[in-house]
Structure formats: structure tokens, C-alpha cells
Short mmCIF file of C-alpha atoms and ligand atoms in Angstrom, two decimals:
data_model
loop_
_atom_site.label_atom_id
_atom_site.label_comp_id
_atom_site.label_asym_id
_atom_site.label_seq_id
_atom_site.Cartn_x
_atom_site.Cartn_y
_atom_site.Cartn_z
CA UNK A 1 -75.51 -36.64 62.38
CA UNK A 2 -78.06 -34.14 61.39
CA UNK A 3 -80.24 -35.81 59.37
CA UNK A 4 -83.73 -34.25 58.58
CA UNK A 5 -82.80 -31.43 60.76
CA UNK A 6 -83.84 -28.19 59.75
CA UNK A 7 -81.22 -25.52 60.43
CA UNK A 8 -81.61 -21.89 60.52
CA UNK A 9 -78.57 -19.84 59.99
CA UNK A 10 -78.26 -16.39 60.45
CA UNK A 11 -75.52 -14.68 59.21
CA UNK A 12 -74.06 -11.09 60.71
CA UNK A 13 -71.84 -8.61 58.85
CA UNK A 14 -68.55 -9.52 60.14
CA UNK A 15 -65.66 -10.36 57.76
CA UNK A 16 -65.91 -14.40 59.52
CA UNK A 17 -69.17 -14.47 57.16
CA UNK A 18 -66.88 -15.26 54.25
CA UNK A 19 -66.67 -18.69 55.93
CA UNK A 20 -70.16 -19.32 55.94
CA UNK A 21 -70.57 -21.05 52.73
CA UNK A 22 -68.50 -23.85 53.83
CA UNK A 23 -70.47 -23.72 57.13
CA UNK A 24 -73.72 -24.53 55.07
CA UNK A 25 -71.69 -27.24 52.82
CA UNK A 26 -71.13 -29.02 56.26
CA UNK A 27 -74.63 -28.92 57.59
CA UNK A 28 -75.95 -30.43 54.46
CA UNK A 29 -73.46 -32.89 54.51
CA UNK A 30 -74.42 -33.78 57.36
CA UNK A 31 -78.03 -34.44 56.44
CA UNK A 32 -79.81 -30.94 57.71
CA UNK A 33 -81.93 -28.83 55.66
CA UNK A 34 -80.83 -25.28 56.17
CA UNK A 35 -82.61 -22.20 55.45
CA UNK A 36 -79.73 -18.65 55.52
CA UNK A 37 -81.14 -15.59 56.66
CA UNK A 38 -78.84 -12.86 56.14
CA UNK A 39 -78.50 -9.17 57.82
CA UNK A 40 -78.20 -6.10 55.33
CA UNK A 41 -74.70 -6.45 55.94
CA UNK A 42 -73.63 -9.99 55.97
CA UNK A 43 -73.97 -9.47 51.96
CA UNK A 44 -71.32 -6.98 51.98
CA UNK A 45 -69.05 -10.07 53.07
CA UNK A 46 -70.82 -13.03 51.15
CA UNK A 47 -72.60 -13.41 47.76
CA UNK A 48 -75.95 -14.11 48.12
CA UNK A 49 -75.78 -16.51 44.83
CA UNK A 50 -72.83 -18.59 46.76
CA UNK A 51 -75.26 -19.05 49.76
CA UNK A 52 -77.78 -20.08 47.98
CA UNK A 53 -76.85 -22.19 45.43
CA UNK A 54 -75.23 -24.30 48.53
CA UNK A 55 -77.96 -24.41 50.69
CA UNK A 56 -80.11 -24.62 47.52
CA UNK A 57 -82.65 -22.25 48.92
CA UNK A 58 -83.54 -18.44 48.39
CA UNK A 59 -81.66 -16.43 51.21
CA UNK A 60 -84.20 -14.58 53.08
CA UNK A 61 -83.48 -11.08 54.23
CA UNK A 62 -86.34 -8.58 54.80
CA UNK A 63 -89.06 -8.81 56.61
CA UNK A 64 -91.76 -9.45 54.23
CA UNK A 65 -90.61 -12.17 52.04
CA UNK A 66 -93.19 -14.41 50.97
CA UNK A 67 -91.73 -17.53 50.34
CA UNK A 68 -89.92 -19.69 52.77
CA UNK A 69 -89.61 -23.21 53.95
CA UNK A 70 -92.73 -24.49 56.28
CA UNK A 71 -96.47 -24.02 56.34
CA UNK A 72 -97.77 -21.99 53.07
CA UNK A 73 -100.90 -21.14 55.06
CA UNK A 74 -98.86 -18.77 57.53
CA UNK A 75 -97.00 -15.75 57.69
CA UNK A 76 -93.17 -16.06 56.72
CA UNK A 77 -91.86 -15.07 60.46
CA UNK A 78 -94.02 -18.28 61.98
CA UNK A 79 -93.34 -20.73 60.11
CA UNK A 80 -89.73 -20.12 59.86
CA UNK A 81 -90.11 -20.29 64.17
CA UNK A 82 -91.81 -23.33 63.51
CA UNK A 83 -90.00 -25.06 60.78
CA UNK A 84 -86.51 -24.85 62.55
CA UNK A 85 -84.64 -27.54 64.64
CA UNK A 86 -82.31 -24.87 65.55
CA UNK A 87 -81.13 -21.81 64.81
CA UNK A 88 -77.21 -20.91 64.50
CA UNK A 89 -76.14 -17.50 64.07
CA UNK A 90 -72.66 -17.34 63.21
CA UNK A 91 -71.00 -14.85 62.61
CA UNK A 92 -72.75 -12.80 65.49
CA UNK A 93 -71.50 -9.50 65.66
CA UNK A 94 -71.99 -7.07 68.43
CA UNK A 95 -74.97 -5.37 66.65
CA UNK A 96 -76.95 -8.60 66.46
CA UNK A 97 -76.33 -9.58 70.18
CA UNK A 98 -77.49 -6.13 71.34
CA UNK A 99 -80.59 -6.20 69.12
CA UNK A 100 -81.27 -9.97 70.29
CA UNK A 101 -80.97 -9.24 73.97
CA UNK A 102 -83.21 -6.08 73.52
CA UNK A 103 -85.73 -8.20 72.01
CA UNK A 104 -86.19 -5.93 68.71
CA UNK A 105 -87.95 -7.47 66.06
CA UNK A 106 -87.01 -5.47 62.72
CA UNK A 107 -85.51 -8.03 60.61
CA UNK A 108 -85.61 -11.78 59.59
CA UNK A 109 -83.20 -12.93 62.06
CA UNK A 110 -84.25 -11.47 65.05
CA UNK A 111 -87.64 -11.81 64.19
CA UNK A 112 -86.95 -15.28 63.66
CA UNK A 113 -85.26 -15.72 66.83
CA UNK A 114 -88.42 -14.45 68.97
CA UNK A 115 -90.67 -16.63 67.58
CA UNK A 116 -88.60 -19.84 67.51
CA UNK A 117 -90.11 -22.42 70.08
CA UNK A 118 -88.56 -22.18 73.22
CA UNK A 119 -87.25 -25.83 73.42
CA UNK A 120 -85.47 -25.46 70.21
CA UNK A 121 -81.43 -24.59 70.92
CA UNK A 122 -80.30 -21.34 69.43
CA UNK A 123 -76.18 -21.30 69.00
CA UNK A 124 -74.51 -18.02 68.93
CA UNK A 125 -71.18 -17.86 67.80
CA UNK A 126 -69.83 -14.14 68.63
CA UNK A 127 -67.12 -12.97 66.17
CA UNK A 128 -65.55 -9.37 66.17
CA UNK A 129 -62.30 -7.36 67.36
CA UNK A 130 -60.86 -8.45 70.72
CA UNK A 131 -61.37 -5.33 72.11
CA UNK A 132 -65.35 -5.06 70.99
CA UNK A 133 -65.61 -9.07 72.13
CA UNK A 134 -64.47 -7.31 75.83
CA UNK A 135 -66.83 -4.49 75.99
CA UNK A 136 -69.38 -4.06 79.00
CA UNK A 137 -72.10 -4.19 76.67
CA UNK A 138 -71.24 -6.87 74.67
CA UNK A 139 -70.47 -8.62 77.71
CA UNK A 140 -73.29 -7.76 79.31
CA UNK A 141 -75.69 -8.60 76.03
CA UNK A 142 -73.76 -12.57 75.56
CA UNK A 143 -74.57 -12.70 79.38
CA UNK A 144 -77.86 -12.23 79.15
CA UNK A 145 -78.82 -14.25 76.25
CA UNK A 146 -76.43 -17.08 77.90
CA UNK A 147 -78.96 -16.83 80.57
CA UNK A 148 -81.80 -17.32 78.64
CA UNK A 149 -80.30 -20.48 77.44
CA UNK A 150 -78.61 -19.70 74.07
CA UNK A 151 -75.23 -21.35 74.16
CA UNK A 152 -72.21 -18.77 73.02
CA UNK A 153 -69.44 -20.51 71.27
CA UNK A 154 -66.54 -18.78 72.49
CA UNK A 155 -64.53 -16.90 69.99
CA UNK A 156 -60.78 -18.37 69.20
CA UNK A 157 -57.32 -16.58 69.47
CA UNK A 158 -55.80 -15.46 67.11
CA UNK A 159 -54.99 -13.11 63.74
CA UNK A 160 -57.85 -10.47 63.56
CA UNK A 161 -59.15 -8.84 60.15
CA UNK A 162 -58.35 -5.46 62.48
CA UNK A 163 -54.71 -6.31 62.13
CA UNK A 164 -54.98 -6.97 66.21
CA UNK A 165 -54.11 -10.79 67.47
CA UNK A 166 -56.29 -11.99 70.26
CA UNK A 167 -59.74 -13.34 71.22
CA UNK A 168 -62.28 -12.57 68.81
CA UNK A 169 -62.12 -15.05 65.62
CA UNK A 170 -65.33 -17.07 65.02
CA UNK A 171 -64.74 -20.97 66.10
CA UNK A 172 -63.95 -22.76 62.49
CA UNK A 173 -66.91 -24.32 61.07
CA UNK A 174 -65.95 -28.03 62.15
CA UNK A 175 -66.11 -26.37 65.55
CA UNK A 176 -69.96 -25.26 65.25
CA UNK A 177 -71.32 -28.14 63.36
CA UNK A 178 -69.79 -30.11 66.26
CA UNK A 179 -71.10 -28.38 69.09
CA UNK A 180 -74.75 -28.15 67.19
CA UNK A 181 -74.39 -31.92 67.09
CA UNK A 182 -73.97 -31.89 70.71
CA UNK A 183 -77.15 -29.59 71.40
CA UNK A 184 -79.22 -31.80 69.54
CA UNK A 185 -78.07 -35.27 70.60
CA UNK A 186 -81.69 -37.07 71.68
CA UNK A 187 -82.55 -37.15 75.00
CA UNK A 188 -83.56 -40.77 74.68
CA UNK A 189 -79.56 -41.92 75.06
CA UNK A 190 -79.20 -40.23 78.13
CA UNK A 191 -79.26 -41.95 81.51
CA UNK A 192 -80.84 -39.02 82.95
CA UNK A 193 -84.26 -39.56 81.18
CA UNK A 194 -87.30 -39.67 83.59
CA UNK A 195 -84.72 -39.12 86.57
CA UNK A 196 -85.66 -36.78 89.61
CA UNK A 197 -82.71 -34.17 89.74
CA UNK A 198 -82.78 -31.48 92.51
CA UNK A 199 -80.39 -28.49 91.89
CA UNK A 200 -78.97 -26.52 94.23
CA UNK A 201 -77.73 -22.89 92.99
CA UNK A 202 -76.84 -19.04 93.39
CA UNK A 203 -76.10 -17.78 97.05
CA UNK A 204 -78.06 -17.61 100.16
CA UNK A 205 -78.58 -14.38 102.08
CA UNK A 206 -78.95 -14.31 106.01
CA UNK A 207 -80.25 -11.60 107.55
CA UNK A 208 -78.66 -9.01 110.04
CA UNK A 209 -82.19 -7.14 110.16
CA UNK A 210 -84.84 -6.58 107.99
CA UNK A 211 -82.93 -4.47 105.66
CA UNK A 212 -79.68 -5.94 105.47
CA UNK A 213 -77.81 -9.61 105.05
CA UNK A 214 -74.73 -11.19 104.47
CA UNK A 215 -74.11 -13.34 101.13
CA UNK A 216 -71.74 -13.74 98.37
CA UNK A 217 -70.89 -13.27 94.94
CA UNK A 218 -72.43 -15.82 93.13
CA UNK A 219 -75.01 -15.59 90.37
CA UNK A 220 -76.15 -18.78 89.81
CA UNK A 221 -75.23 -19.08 86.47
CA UNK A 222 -73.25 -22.78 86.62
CA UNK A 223 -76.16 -24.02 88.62
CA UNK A 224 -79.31 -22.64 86.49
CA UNK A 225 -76.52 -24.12 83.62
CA UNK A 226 -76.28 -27.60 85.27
CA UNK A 227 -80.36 -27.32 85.84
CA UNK A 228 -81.29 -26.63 82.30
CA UNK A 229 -78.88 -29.16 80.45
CA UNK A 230 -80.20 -31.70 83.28
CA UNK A 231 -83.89 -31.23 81.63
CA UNK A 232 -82.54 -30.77 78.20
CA UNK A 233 -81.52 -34.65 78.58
CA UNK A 234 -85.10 -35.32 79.99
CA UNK A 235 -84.70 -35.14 83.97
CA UNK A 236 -87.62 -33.92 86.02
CA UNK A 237 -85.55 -31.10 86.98
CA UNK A 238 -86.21 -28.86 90.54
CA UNK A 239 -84.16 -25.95 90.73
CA UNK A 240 -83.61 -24.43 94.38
CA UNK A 241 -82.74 -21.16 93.75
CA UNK A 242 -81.24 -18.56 95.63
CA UNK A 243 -81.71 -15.11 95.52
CA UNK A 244 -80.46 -14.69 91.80
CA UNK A 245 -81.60 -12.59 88.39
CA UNK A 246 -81.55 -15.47 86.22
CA UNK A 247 -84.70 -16.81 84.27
CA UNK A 248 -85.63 -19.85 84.86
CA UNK A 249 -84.74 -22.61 82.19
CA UNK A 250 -87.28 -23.95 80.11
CA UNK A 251 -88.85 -27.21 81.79
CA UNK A 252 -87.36 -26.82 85.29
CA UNK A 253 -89.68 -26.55 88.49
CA UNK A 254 -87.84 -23.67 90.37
CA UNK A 255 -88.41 -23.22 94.27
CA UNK A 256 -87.36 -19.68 95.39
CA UNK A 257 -85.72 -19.33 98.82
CA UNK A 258 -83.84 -16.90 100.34
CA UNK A 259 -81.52 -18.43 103.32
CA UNK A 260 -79.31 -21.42 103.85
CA UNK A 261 -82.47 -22.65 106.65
CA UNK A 262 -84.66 -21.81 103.27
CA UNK A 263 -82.72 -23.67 101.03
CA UNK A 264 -82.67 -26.55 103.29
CA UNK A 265 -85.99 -27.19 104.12
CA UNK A 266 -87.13 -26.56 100.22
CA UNK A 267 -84.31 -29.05 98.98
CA UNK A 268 -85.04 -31.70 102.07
CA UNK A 269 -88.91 -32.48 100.59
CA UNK A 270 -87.06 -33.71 97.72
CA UNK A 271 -84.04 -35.95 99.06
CA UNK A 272 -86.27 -39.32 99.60
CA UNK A 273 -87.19 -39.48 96.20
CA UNK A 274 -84.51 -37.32 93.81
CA UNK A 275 -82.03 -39.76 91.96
CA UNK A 276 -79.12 -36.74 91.57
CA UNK A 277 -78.78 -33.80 94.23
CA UNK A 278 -76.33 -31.80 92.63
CA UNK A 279 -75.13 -28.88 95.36
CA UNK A 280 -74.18 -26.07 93.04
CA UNK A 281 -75.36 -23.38 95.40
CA UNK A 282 -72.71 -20.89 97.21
CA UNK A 283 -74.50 -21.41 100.80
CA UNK A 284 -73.31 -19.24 103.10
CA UNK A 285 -71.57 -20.87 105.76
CA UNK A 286 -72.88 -18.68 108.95
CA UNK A 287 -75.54 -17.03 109.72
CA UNK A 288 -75.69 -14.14 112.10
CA UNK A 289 -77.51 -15.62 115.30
CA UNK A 290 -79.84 -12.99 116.20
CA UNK A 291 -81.36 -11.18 113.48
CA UNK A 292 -82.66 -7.70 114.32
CA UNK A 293 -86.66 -6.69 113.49
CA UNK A 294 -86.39 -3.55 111.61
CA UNK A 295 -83.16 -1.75 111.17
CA UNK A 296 -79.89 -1.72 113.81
CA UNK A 297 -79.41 1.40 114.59
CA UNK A 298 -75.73 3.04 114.48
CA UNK A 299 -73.99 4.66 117.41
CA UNK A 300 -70.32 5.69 118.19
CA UNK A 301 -69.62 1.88 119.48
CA UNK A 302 -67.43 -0.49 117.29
CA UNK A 303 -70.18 -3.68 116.84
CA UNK A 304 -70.01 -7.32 117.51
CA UNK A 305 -71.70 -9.96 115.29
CA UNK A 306 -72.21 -13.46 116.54
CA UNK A 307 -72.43 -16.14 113.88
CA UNK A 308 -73.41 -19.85 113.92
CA UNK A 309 -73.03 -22.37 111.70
CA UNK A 310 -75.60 -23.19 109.05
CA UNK A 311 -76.55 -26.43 108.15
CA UNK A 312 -74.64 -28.03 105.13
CA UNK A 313 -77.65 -29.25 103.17
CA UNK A 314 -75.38 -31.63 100.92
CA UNK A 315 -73.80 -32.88 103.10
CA UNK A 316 -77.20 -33.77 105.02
CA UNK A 317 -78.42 -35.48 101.76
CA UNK A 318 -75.71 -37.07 101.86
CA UNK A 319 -75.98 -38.85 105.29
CA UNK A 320 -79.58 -39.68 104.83
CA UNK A 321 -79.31 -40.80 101.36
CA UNK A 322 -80.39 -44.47 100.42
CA UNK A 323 -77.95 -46.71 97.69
CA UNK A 324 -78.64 -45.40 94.00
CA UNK A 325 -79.26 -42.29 95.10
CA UNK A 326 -76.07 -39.64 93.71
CA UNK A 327 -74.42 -36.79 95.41
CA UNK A 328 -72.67 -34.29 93.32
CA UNK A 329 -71.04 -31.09 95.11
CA UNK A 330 -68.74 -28.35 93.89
CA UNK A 331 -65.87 -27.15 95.79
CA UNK A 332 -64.95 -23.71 95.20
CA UNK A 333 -61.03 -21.99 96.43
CA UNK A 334 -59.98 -18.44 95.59
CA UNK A 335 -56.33 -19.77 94.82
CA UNK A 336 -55.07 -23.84 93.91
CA UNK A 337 -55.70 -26.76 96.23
CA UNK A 338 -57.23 -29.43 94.14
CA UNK A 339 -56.59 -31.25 97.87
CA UNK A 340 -59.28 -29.24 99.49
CA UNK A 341 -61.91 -30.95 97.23
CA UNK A 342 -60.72 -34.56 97.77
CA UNK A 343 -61.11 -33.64 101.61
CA UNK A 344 -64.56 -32.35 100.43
CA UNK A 345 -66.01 -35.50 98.88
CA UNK A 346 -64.71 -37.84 101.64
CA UNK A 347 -66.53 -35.19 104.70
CA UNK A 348 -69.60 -34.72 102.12
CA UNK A 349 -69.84 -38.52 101.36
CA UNK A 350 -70.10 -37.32 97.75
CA UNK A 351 -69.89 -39.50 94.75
CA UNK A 352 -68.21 -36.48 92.39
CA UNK A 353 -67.39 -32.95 93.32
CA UNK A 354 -66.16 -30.06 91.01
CA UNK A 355 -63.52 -28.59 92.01
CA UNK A 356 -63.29 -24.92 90.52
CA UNK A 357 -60.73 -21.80 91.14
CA UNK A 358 -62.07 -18.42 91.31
CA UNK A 359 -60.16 -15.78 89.53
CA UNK A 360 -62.31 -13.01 88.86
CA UNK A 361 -62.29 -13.16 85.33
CA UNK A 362 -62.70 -16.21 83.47
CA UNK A 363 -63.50 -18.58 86.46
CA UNK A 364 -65.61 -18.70 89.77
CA UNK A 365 -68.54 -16.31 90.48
CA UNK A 366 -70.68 -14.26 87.90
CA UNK A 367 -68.86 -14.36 84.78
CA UNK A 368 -70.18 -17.26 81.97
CA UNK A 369 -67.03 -19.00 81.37
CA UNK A 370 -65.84 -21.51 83.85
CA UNK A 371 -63.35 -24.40 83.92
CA UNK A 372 -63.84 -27.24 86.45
CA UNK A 373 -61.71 -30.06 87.75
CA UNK A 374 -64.50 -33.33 88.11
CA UNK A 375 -62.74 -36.33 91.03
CA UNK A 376 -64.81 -39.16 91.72
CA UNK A 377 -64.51 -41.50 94.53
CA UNK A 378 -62.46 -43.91 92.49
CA UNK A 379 -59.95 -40.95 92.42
CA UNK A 380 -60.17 -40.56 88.55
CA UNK A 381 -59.75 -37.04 88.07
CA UNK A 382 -60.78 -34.95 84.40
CA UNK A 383 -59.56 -31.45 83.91
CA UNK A 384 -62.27 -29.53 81.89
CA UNK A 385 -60.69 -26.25 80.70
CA UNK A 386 -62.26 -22.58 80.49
CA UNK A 387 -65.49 -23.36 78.33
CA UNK A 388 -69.01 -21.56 78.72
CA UNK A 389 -70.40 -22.60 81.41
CA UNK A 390 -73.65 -24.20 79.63
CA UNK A 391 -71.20 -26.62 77.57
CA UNK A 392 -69.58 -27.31 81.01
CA UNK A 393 -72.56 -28.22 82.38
CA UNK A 394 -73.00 -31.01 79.41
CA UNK A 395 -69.52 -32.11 79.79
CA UNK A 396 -70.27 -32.59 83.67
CA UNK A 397 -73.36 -34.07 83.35
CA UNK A 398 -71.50 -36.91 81.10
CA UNK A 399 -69.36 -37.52 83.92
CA UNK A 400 -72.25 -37.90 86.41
CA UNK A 401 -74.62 -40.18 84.38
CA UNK A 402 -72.59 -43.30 84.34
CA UNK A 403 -72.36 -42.89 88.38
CA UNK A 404 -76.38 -43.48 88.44
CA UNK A 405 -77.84 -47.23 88.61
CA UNK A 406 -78.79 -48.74 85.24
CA UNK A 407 -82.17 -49.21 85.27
O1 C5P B 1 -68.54 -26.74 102.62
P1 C5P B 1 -68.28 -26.08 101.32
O2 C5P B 1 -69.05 -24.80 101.16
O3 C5P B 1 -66.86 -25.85 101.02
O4 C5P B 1 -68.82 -27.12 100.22
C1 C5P B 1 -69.29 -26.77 98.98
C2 C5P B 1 -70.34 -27.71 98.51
O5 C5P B 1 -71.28 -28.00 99.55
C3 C5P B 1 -71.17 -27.12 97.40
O6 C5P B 1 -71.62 -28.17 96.59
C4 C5P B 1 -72.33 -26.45 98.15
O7 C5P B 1 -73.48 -26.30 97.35
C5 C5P B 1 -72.55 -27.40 99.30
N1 C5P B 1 -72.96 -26.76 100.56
C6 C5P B 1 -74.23 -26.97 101.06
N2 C5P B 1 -74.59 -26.40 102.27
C7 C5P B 1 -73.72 -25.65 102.96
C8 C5P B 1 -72.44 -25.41 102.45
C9 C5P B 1 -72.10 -25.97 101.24
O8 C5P B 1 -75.03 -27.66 100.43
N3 C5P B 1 -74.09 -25.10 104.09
#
């Protein structure tokens, strides 16, 4: 499963390190090589000796260790960058997200994770009290590196060391080698593979003047998620993007726009030749229909805004398309009505849509977990539960791939 694979894991100091050992029986079992890197504090949790004597290699630790797995002729903090497959860092507590994010570089494992290559997948699997796990910032930090393409194994339920039961415990180790599998299944099995994939994602704004517009919540996370796996399994990826803070996934042509009119024409210069159009953008549905130069001024008058319809770029793909070519759209409700999305792909002409509830918290707009409900014209309908939203993006990209024609 992981054969040859050289694994880098970095272990936090959270009391879930105890189950690290095991962790690094089942990579090697699996065939990896795996070089530990351990904070100051992971080794208040874990022997050092138990670590390595199963990975069967020094654990590295400070900065300026000499010896290491990789090219003799470098420094320690490149080759390890270079040497590594991936890099898991389980457990990761709040103190090594925040220092990731911020980009510091004072240690082996966050030195480590700067200099990786980007292509390589980096795992993060977040372990700490429930209540920590639910903080702005640590929120805020898992966003952000979610963004940058790390995938963040969500933490289980359950009993905490803090004597507290809820979400916080780190996923067993089964759970991680399985998903590490996942991230580095070959491209070369995937049906994607040298197929043009447009991507439609974040909102659209449309202006009242120059210094004001309507739009929506979204943040173009799923979409930028859906963009990035697609390239991951070797698409030619283009990535429409609305007006989102996002950075762009590694290997993905991105095309800026700003309105639904914007989004349209950039997105309609691909739909003769794209394979896969997958709508994942919130476009706004109106538009106001005379935008004001400079700024509308206020008086004591109540105002009237007249709005007209913008054009439903999916659904335009969707007419013009030619056989072979694949229409994916998502269909998004604030409340139940999985019947909304079957009307959906019948109006859209759409071979799959995901159909997704928005509630604020786990699901919908700006936060990274999502849970999706896939229907395909044959009516065969898979219920995908909360999950980050980069995983979801893999599990709906296996849905899509057997709907494109074998080559
Ligand atoms: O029409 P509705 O917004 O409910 O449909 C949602 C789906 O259609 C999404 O996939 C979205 O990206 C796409 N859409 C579009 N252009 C529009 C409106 C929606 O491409 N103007």
C-alpha cells in the first residue's frame, strides 16, 4: 500500500502521541520508510527509544542534527523536504497549527514542513480538548492551512484526557494510514488523467456603483477543494474564480473574475473543449440593472433597485454541450429538499449535482467541513456525511469519473 514511500511524521505534545508508536508499526507494515520528528514536548508523552527502535531510525528533534535520511551532501532541513513522500503530523496540537500557519521556522517539523515540495501531501491530524479544537484561532489556523491544501483529519468524539467527552480525540491510527493511502493513490488509475476540467467556484459580486455590490457568503473553499483534487488525479485543471481569499492550488490555471457576466464569458472559452464543467460557484442570481458610476448618493427617499436575471452559465454549458462532454452542478438549500436538486439536474441537463444543506456551522458556506448528497441521472443517490471538504472533494470526484467516456 505504501511501499517505498518515505513518510515523515511529526509528532506534537498531546497525550494522543502515546499512540504513535503503533502509528509507525503500521506505516512500515505497510511498506513506507518513515523518518519521526518530534517537538520538545511530544517526548514528554512518548519515549524516544520506543520511536525509534520501531521506525528503526534516530528521531530527529532540533534544528541542527546532522544526520538524517536523504542526500549527505546537503543540509539536514533539505533533504528531509526532499526525501519525503509525505509528511503526517499527528498528533497536531494547537501550538503546531498556529506555528505552521504563521510560517515560523524554529524547529524540525515546521522547518520541515516549509521546505517540503509543494506537490507532496501534508496530513494534519488535529488532536486536543473540545473546547481548544473550537477556538477562533485554532479554527481560523486549520482553515488556513486547509486552504493551502493540507488535508485535516477531523478529530473523533469521544472520552478526552481533560476528563471532557466530545470532539477532539485524534482519528485511530487505522484511520490515518487509510486516508494517507488515499492521498497518495497514483494518478495514473484515475479517469481524470490528461482530462480538461473547468471549475467554477466562490461567489460573484454585481455592482450597485463603483463602491458597492451585492454577493453572498461563499468562500470558495468546496470549489478551490474540487479544483485541486481534480489536478491531484492529473486533470488540466482551470479554476474560475470568484472574488475569494483562497490560494490557488498547486497545478491549477486560475482565471479571476468578478461578476456572474465575468464568470461567464471566462468559463464559455473553455466549454468546446473541457471534458468536466463542474459549477461549484455561488453565482448570484440577479444583477442590479443599472449600475451607478461613482457612488449613489443618499437622500431622505426610501430606494428602488431593479434586478435582472443573470445568465446561468451551467446551465448554458449544458445546452451547448456535445456527447462525452460532463456537467456536474451543486444545488445548495438553507433547510431540506433533496427534491429541489432532482428538479435542478433535469432544468440544468446535468449528469450529477450535489445537493448540500447550509447550516451555518458544519455545512454550506465558509466553514471546511461539508456533507453532500451526489444524484445522478439514473436516480442513484449516495449520502456523503460531514467530512472536510478536501476528502469530499475525492469522494465526489469518484462519483464523477465513471460518468466520463472511456477512452
Ligand atoms: O440555479 P441554482 O443557483 O440553484 O443552481 C446551482 C448550480 O448552478 C450551481 O452548480 C451553480 O454553480 C450553477 N449556476 C450557474 N450560473 C448561475 C446560477 C447557478 O452556473 N447563474
Amino acid at each position: 500500500m505504501l511501499t517505498g514511500k518515505n513518510i515523515i511524521l511529526g509528532i506534537c505534545g498531546g497525550i494522543a502521541a502515546y499512540k504513535t508508536p503503533h502509528l509507525v508499526r503500521l506505516f512500515k507494515k505497510a511498506g513506507a520508510n518513515v523518518q519521526v520528528l518530534a517537538t520538545a514536548s511530544a517526548l514528554q508523552f512518548v519515549s524516544e527509544l520506543s520511536l525509534a527502535t520501531v521506525s528503526r531510525r534516530p528521531v530527529l528533534r532540533g534544528l541542527f542534527e546532522l544526520e538524517g535520511p536523504g542526500d549527505e551532501d546537503k543540509t539536514m532541513h533539505i533533504t528531509l523536504g526532499e526525501w519525503a513522500d509525505a509528511l503526517v503530523i499527528a498528533p497536531a496540537t494547537a501550538n503546531t497549527i498556529a506555528r505552521l500557519n504563521a510560517g515560523l521556522c524554529d524547529d524540525m517539523l515546521s522547518v520541515c514542513f516549509i521546505t517540503l515540495r509543494p506537490d507532496k501531501p501534508v496530513l494534519i491530524a488535529p488532536a486536543m480538548d473540545g473546547h481548544m479544537y473550537g477556538s477562533p484561532s485554532v479554527r481560523r489556523n486549520l482553515s488556513a492551512l486547509a486552504g493551502q491544501g493540507c488535508l485535516i483529519l477531523e478529530p473523533e468524539s469521544g472520552d478526552l484526557a481533560s476528563g471532557q467527552c466530545g470532539l477532539g480525540r485524534m482519528p485511530e491510527p487505522e484511520a490515518i494510514v487509510k486516508a494517507l493511502v488515499a492521498m497518495l493513490q497514483p494518478a495514473g488509475e484515475s479517469a481524470l488523467k490528461g482530462r480538461q476540467v473547468v471549475v467554477t467556484a466562490g461567489p460573484t459580486r454585481e455592482k450597485l456603483d463603483d463602491v458597492r455590490f451585492l454577493s453572498n457568503y461563499s468562500s470558495g473553499k468546496m470549489g478551490f477543494a474540487v479544483a485541486r483534487e481534480a489536478a491531484r488525479r492529473g486533470a488540466l485543471v482551470r479554476l474560475i474564480a470568484g472574488p475569494v481569499n483562497l490560494a490557488t492550488p498547486q497545478g491549477v490555471e486560475r482565471i479571476d473574475v468578478e461578476s456572474a457576466s465575468g464568470m461567464l464569458e471566462a468559463a464559455s472559452r473553455f466549454f468546446g473543449e473541457c471534458d468536466l464543467f463542474i459549477g461549484a460557484a455561488a453565482v448570484a442570481d440577479y444583477r442590479p440593472e443599472n449600475p451607478v458610476k461613482g457612488k449613489i448618493k443618499k437622500n431622505d427617499e426610501e430606494m428602488e433597485l431593479r434586478l435582472v436575471r443573470n445568465p446561468d452559465i451551467l446551465g448554458e454549458f449544458s445546452a451547448s454541450r456535445r456527447p462525452g462532454q460532463v456537467s456536474v452542478g451543486f444545488a445548495l438549500e438553507t433547510a431540506g429538499g433533496i427534491g429541489y436538486a432532482k428538479e435542478k439536474l433535469e432544468r440544468k441537463r446535468l449528469d450529477l449535482v450535489a445537493f448540500n444543506v447550509s447550516d451555518g456551522a458544519t455545512t454550506g458556506f465558509e466553514v471546511d467541513t461539508n456533507a453532500l448528497t451526489l444524484i445522478d441521472r439514473e436516480g442513484h443517490v449516495t449520502e456523503l456525511p460531514v467530512m472536510p471538504k478536501g476528502e469530499l472533494a475525492g469522494r465526489l470526484l469518484d462519483a464523477v469519473e465513471p460518468l466520463l467516456p472511456r477512452r
